[in-house]
mmCIF file of C-alpha atoms in Angstrom:
data_model
loop_
_atom_site.group_PDB
_atom_site.id
_atom_site.type_symbol
_atom_site.label_atom_id
_atom_site.label_comp_id
_atom_site.label_asym_id
_atom_site.label_seq_id
_atom_site.Cartn_x
_atom_site.Cartn_y
_atom_site.Cartn_z
ATOM 1 C CA UNK A 266 0.000 0.000 0.000
ATOM 2 C CA UNK A 267 2.782 2.406 0.866
ATOM 3 C CA UNK A 268 4.531 1.989 -2.448
ATOM 4 C CA UNK A 269 1.266 2.528 -4.285
ATOM 5 C CA UNK A 270 0.612 5.803 -2.460
ATOM 6 C CA UNK A 271 4.241 6.832 -2.931
ATOM 7 C CA UNK A 272 4.071 6.132 -6.681
ATOM 8 C CA UNK A 273 0.760 7.959 -7.088
ATOM 9 C CA UNK A 274 2.091 11.048 -5.333
ATOM 10 C CA UNK A 275 5.326 11.029 -7.293
ATOM 11 C CA UNK A 276 3.336 10.738 -10.523
ATOM 12 C CA UNK A 277 1.719 14.035 -9.502
ATOM 13 C CA UNK A 278 5.233 15.580 -9.348
ATOM 14 C CA UNK A 279 5.241 15.706 -5.560
ATOM 15 C CA UNK A 280 8.440 15.092 -3.618
ATOM 16 C CA UNK A 281 7.733 12.366 -1.086
ATOM 17 C CA UNK A 282 9.767 11.077 1.846
ATOM 18 C CA UNK A 283 9.074 7.451 2.770
ATOM 19 C CA UNK A 284 9.910 6.305 6.285
ATOM 20 C CA UNK A 285 9.372 2.770 7.572
ATOM 21 C CA UNK A 286 8.901 2.404 11.295
ATOM 22 C CA UNK A 287 10.361 -1.129 11.287
ATOM 23 C CA UNK A 288 13.900 0.189 10.958
ATOM 24 C CA UNK A 289 13.357 2.189 14.162
ATOM 25 C CA UNK A 290 12.696 -0.851 16.383
ATOM 26 C CA UNK A 291 14.592 -1.175 19.606
ATOM 27 C CA UNK A 292 16.875 -4.186 19.879
ATOM 28 C CA UNK A 293 15.234 -7.469 20.885
ATOM 29 C CA UNK A 294 16.497 -7.271 24.459
ATOM 30 C CA UNK A 295 14.604 -3.978 24.868
ATOM 31 C CA UNK A 296 11.449 -4.612 22.826
ATOM 32 C CA UNK A 297 10.682 -8.122 24.087
ATOM 33 C CA UNK A 298 9.988 -9.342 27.613
ATOM 34 C CA UNK A 299 8.208 -12.561 28.561
ATOM 35 C CA UNK A 300 6.471 -10.897 31.495
ATOM 36 C CA UNK A 301 3.440 -9.023 30.185
ATOM 37 C CA UNK A 302 4.873 -9.330 26.685
ATOM 38 C CA UNK A 303 2.115 -7.454 24.837
ATOM 39 C CA UNK A 304 2.142 -4.380 27.067
ATOM 40 C CA UNK A 305 5.931 -4.383 27.111
ATOM 41 C CA UNK A 306 6.107 -4.591 23.301
ATOM 42 C CA UNK A 307 3.502 -1.848 22.905
ATOM 43 C CA UNK A 308 5.528 0.458 25.158
ATOM 44 C CA UNK A 309 9.077 -0.492 24.066
ATOM 45 C CA UNK A 310 9.051 -1.747 20.482
ATOM 46 C CA UNK A 311 10.228 1.465 18.840
ATOM 47 C CA UNK A 312 12.587 4.372 19.341
ATOM 48 C CA UNK A 313 9.777 6.923 19.001
ATOM 49 C CA UNK A 314 11.548 9.920 20.519
ATOM 50 C CA UNK A 315 14.628 9.426 18.379
ATOM 51 C CA UNK A 316 12.611 8.947 15.182
ATOM 52 C CA UNK A 317 10.456 12.011 15.668
ATOM 53 C CA UNK A 318 12.998 14.338 17.233
ATOM 54 C CA UNK A 319 15.841 13.576 14.838
ATOM 55 C CA UNK A 320 13.982 12.909 11.574
ATOM 56 C CA UNK A 321 10.237 13.540 11.358
ATOM 57 C CA UNK A 322 9.818 16.856 13.189
ATOM 58 C CA UNK A 323 12.885 18.532 11.610
ATOM 59 C CA UNK A 324 11.910 17.260 8.156
ATOM 60 C CA UNK A 325 8.347 18.458 8.613
ATOM 61 C CA UNK A 326 9.441 21.952 9.626
ATOM 62 C CA UNK A 327 12.419 22.394 7.259
ATOM 63 C CA UNK A 328 11.240 20.268 4.288
ATOM 64 C CA UNK A 329 14.807 18.938 3.917
ATOM 65 C CA UNK A 330 17.199 16.897 6.007
ATOM 66 C CA UNK A 331 20.398 14.930 5.765
ATOM 67 C CA UNK A 332 20.606 12.604 8.745
ATOM 68 C CA UNK A 333 22.847 9.679 9.524
ATOM 69 C CA UNK A 334 20.759 7.352 11.671
ATOM 70 C CA UNK A 335 21.344 4.026 13.347
ATOM 71 C CA UNK A 336 18.661 1.662 12.097
ATOM 72 C CA UNK A 337 18.081 -1.982 12.895
ATOM 73 C CA UNK A 338 17.805 -5.081 10.756
ATOM 74 C CA UNK A 339 15.037 -6.934 12.574
ATOM 75 C CA UNK A 340 16.134 -10.312 11.205
ATOM 76 C CA UNK A 341 19.636 -10.086 12.639
ATOM 77 C CA UNK A 342 18.990 -7.556 15.433
ATOM 78 C CA UNK A 343 22.060 -5.663 14.214
ATOM 79 C CA UNK A 344 22.225 -1.920 13.889
ATOM 80 C CA UNK A 345 23.571 -0.299 10.751
ATOM 81 C CA UNK A 346 24.219 3.248 9.641
ATOM 82 C CA UNK A 347 21.806 4.751 7.132
ATOM 83 C CA UNK A 348 21.709 8.224 5.616
ATOM 84 C CA UNK A 349 18.347 9.869 5.090
ATOM 85 C CA UNK A 350 18.762 12.566 2.457
ATOM 86 C CA UNK A 351 15.475 14.289 1.712
ATOM 87 C CA UNK A 352 15.388 17.632 -0.086
ATOM 88 C CA UNK A 353 12.434 19.968 -0.675
ATOM 89 C CA UNK A 354 9.871 17.424 0.493
ATOM 90 C CA UNK A 355 6.159 18.048 -0.025
ATOM 91 C CA UNK A 356 4.821 15.001 1.829
ATOM 92 C CA UNK A 357 6.176 12.670 4.518
ATOM 93 C CA UNK A 358 4.715 9.167 4.603
ATOM 94 C CA UNK A 359 5.348 7.022 7.683
ATOM 95 C CA UNK A 360 4.386 3.333 7.680
ATOM 96 C CA UNK A 361 4.157 1.050 10.684
ATOM 97 C CA UNK A 362 2.206 -0.202 13.663
ATOM 98 C CA UNK A 363 1.178 1.875 16.681
ATOM 99 C CA UNK A 364 1.596 5.132 14.743
ATOM 100 C CA UNK A 365 -1.573 6.505 16.333
ATOM 101 C CA UNK A 366 0.003 6.615 19.784
ATOM 102 C CA UNK A 367 0.320 9.795 21.777
ATOM 103 C CA UNK A 368 2.145 12.150 21.782
ATOM 104 C CA UNK A 369 3.182 12.012 18.128
ATOM 105 C CA UNK A 370 -0.227 11.698 16.494
ATOM 106 C CA UNK A 371 -0.452 15.489 16.542
ATOM 107 C CA UNK A 372 2.414 15.583 14.014
ATOM 108 C CA UNK A 373 0.269 14.018 11.286
ATOM 109 C CA UNK A 374 -1.782 16.116 8.901
ATOM 110 C CA UNK A 375 -3.535 13.081 7.454
ATOM 111 C CA UNK A 376 -3.968 9.715 9.144
ATOM 112 C CA UNK A 377 -4.713 6.633 7.050
ATOM 113 C CA UNK A 378 -5.740 3.466 8.906
ATOM 114 C CA UNK A 379 -5.558 0.154 7.065
ATOM 115 C CA UNK A 380 -8.053 -2.157 8.708
ATOM 116 C CA UNK A 381 -7.087 -5.826 8.565
ATOM 117 C CA UNK A 382 -8.224 -8.863 10.548
ATOM 118 C CA UNK A 383 -5.740 -10.771 12.667
ATOM 119 C CA UNK A 384 -6.381 -13.851 10.530
ATOM 120 C CA UNK A 385 -5.325 -12.059 7.343
ATOM 121 C CA UNK A 386 -2.428 -10.386 9.126
ATOM 122 C CA UNK A 387 -1.081 -13.762 10.261
ATOM 123 C CA UNK A 388 -1.403 -15.257 6.771
ATOM 124 C CA UNK A 389 0.562 -12.332 5.351
ATOM 125 C CA UNK A 390 3.179 -12.578 8.075
ATOM 126 C CA UNK A 391 3.656 -16.274 7.359
ATOM 127 C CA UNK A 392 4.120 -15.593 3.650
ATOM 128 C CA UNK A 393 6.587 -12.734 4.272
ATOM 129 C CA UNK A 394 8.660 -14.312 7.037
ATOM 130 C CA UNK A 395 9.985 -10.809 7.601
ATOM 131 C CA UNK A 396 11.802 -11.667 10.806
ATOM 132 C CA UNK A 397 13.196 -14.961 9.507
ATOM 133 C CA UNK A 398 11.319 -17.058 12.076
ATOM 134 C CA UNK A 399 9.855 -20.530 11.677
ATOM 135 C CA UNK A 400 6.140 -20.858 10.989
ATOM 136 C CA UNK A 401 5.537 -22.068 14.541
ATOM 137 C CA UNK A 402 7.522 -19.238 16.114
ATOM 138 C CA UNK A 403 5.775 -16.663 13.935
ATOM 139 C CA UNK A 404 2.346 -17.960 14.974
ATOM 140 C CA UNK A 405 3.379 -18.007 18.630
ATOM 141 C CA UNK A 406 4.775 -14.458 18.525
ATOM 142 C CA UNK A 407 1.708 -13.066 16.803
ATOM 143 C CA UNK A 408 -0.701 -14.791 19.185
ATOM 144 C CA UNK A 409 1.161 -13.968 22.393
ATOM 145 C CA UNK A 410 2.692 -10.574 21.674
ATOM 146 C CA UNK A 411 1.778 -8.782 18.448
ATOM 147 C CA UNK A 412 -1.990 -9.289 18.388
ATOM 148 C CA UNK A 413 -2.437 -8.570 22.110
ATOM 149 C CA UNK A 414 -0.231 -5.460 21.713
ATOM 150 C CA UNK A 415 -2.322 -4.345 18.749
ATOM 151 C CA UNK A 416 -5.448 -4.865 20.876
ATOM 152 C CA UNK A 417 -3.937 -2.518 23.459
ATOM 153 C CA UNK A 418 -3.395 0.006 20.649
ATOM 154 C CA UNK A 419 -7.048 -0.353 19.580
ATOM 155 C CA UNK A 420 -8.310 0.231 23.127
ATOM 156 C CA UNK A 421 -5.873 2.915 24.194
ATOM 157 C CA UNK A 422 -5.464 4.942 20.995
ATOM 158 C CA UNK A 423 -8.642 4.097 19.044
ATOM 159 C CA UNK A 424 -6.981 4.498 15.629
ATOM 160 C CA UNK A 425 -10.144 4.035 13.586
ATOM 161 C CA UNK A 426 -11.814 6.913 15.407
ATOM 162 C CA UNK A 427 -8.935 9.361 14.944
ATOM 163 C CA UNK A 428 -8.092 8.315 11.381
ATOM 164 C CA UNK A 429 -8.779 10.720 8.537
ATOM 165 C CA UNK A 430 -9.568 7.722 6.330
ATOM 166 C CA UNK A 431 -10.094 4.015 7.057
ATOM 167 C CA UNK A 432 -9.454 1.491 4.280
ATOM 168 C CA UNK A 433 -10.500 -2.144 4.457
ATOM 169 C CA UNK A 434 -7.239 -3.963 3.750
ATOM 170 C CA UNK A 435 -8.567 -7.419 4.546
ATOM 171 C CA UNK A 436 -8.040 -8.672 1.016
ATOM 172 C CA UNK A 437 -7.559 -12.340 0.192
ATOM 173 C CA UNK A 438 -3.963 -13.398 0.768
ATOM 174 C CA UNK A 439 -3.728 -15.742 -2.203
ATOM 175 C CA UNK A 440 -1.384 -14.147 -4.740
ATOM 176 C CA UNK A 441 -1.161 -11.092 -2.499
ATOM 177 C CA UNK A 442 2.537 -10.433 -2.135
ATOM 178 C CA UNK A 443 3.039 -6.930 -0.777
ATOM 179 C CA UNK A 444 5.729 -6.939 1.942
ATOM 180 C CA UNK A 445 4.038 -4.284 4.061
ATOM 181 C CA UNK A 446 6.808 -4.129 6.653
ATOM 182 C CA UNK A 447 9.450 -3.337 4.037
ATOM 183 C CA UNK A 448 7.779 -0.395 2.343
ATOM 184 C CA UNK A 449 6.617 2.829 3.883
ATOM 185 C CA UNK A 450 3.389 4.720 4.283
#
């Protein structure tokens, strides 16, 4: 979905910055905890302050930025250096989970919520194998951490209510090969 929006905007001669939240995860030892795993993941999965204070807010106000950031490869849990170089940007698109959390929701001019059932989400996760886990481990992680954490997000942040637009993204998974965690929106 993110690439589609990105391509549509670029076709309109707009300069678009794409930012994926996945690269801003904390390391596994910070984002995961077996005790109250869902709540812990919801609160500690991402480096929110660093992302917004070093990249999003300056880019939004200045329209340009060159930033060397330490991002993470979630398969290996290794950090790597990456240079964001955005110039004269018209639109910033951020893609990821929990984006409707406080206090950063106020930074968004337009909020798009992609509604998708847990069943479809799990099927897509199993086809992507984004984190390089076995099928069994992926199912376990989604059932014990990711889905319960997303339920916390639903209850606490009510993303569908605050969204500017809600899109039903519960499409059949057969022949549906969009690696949502890799692209940005």
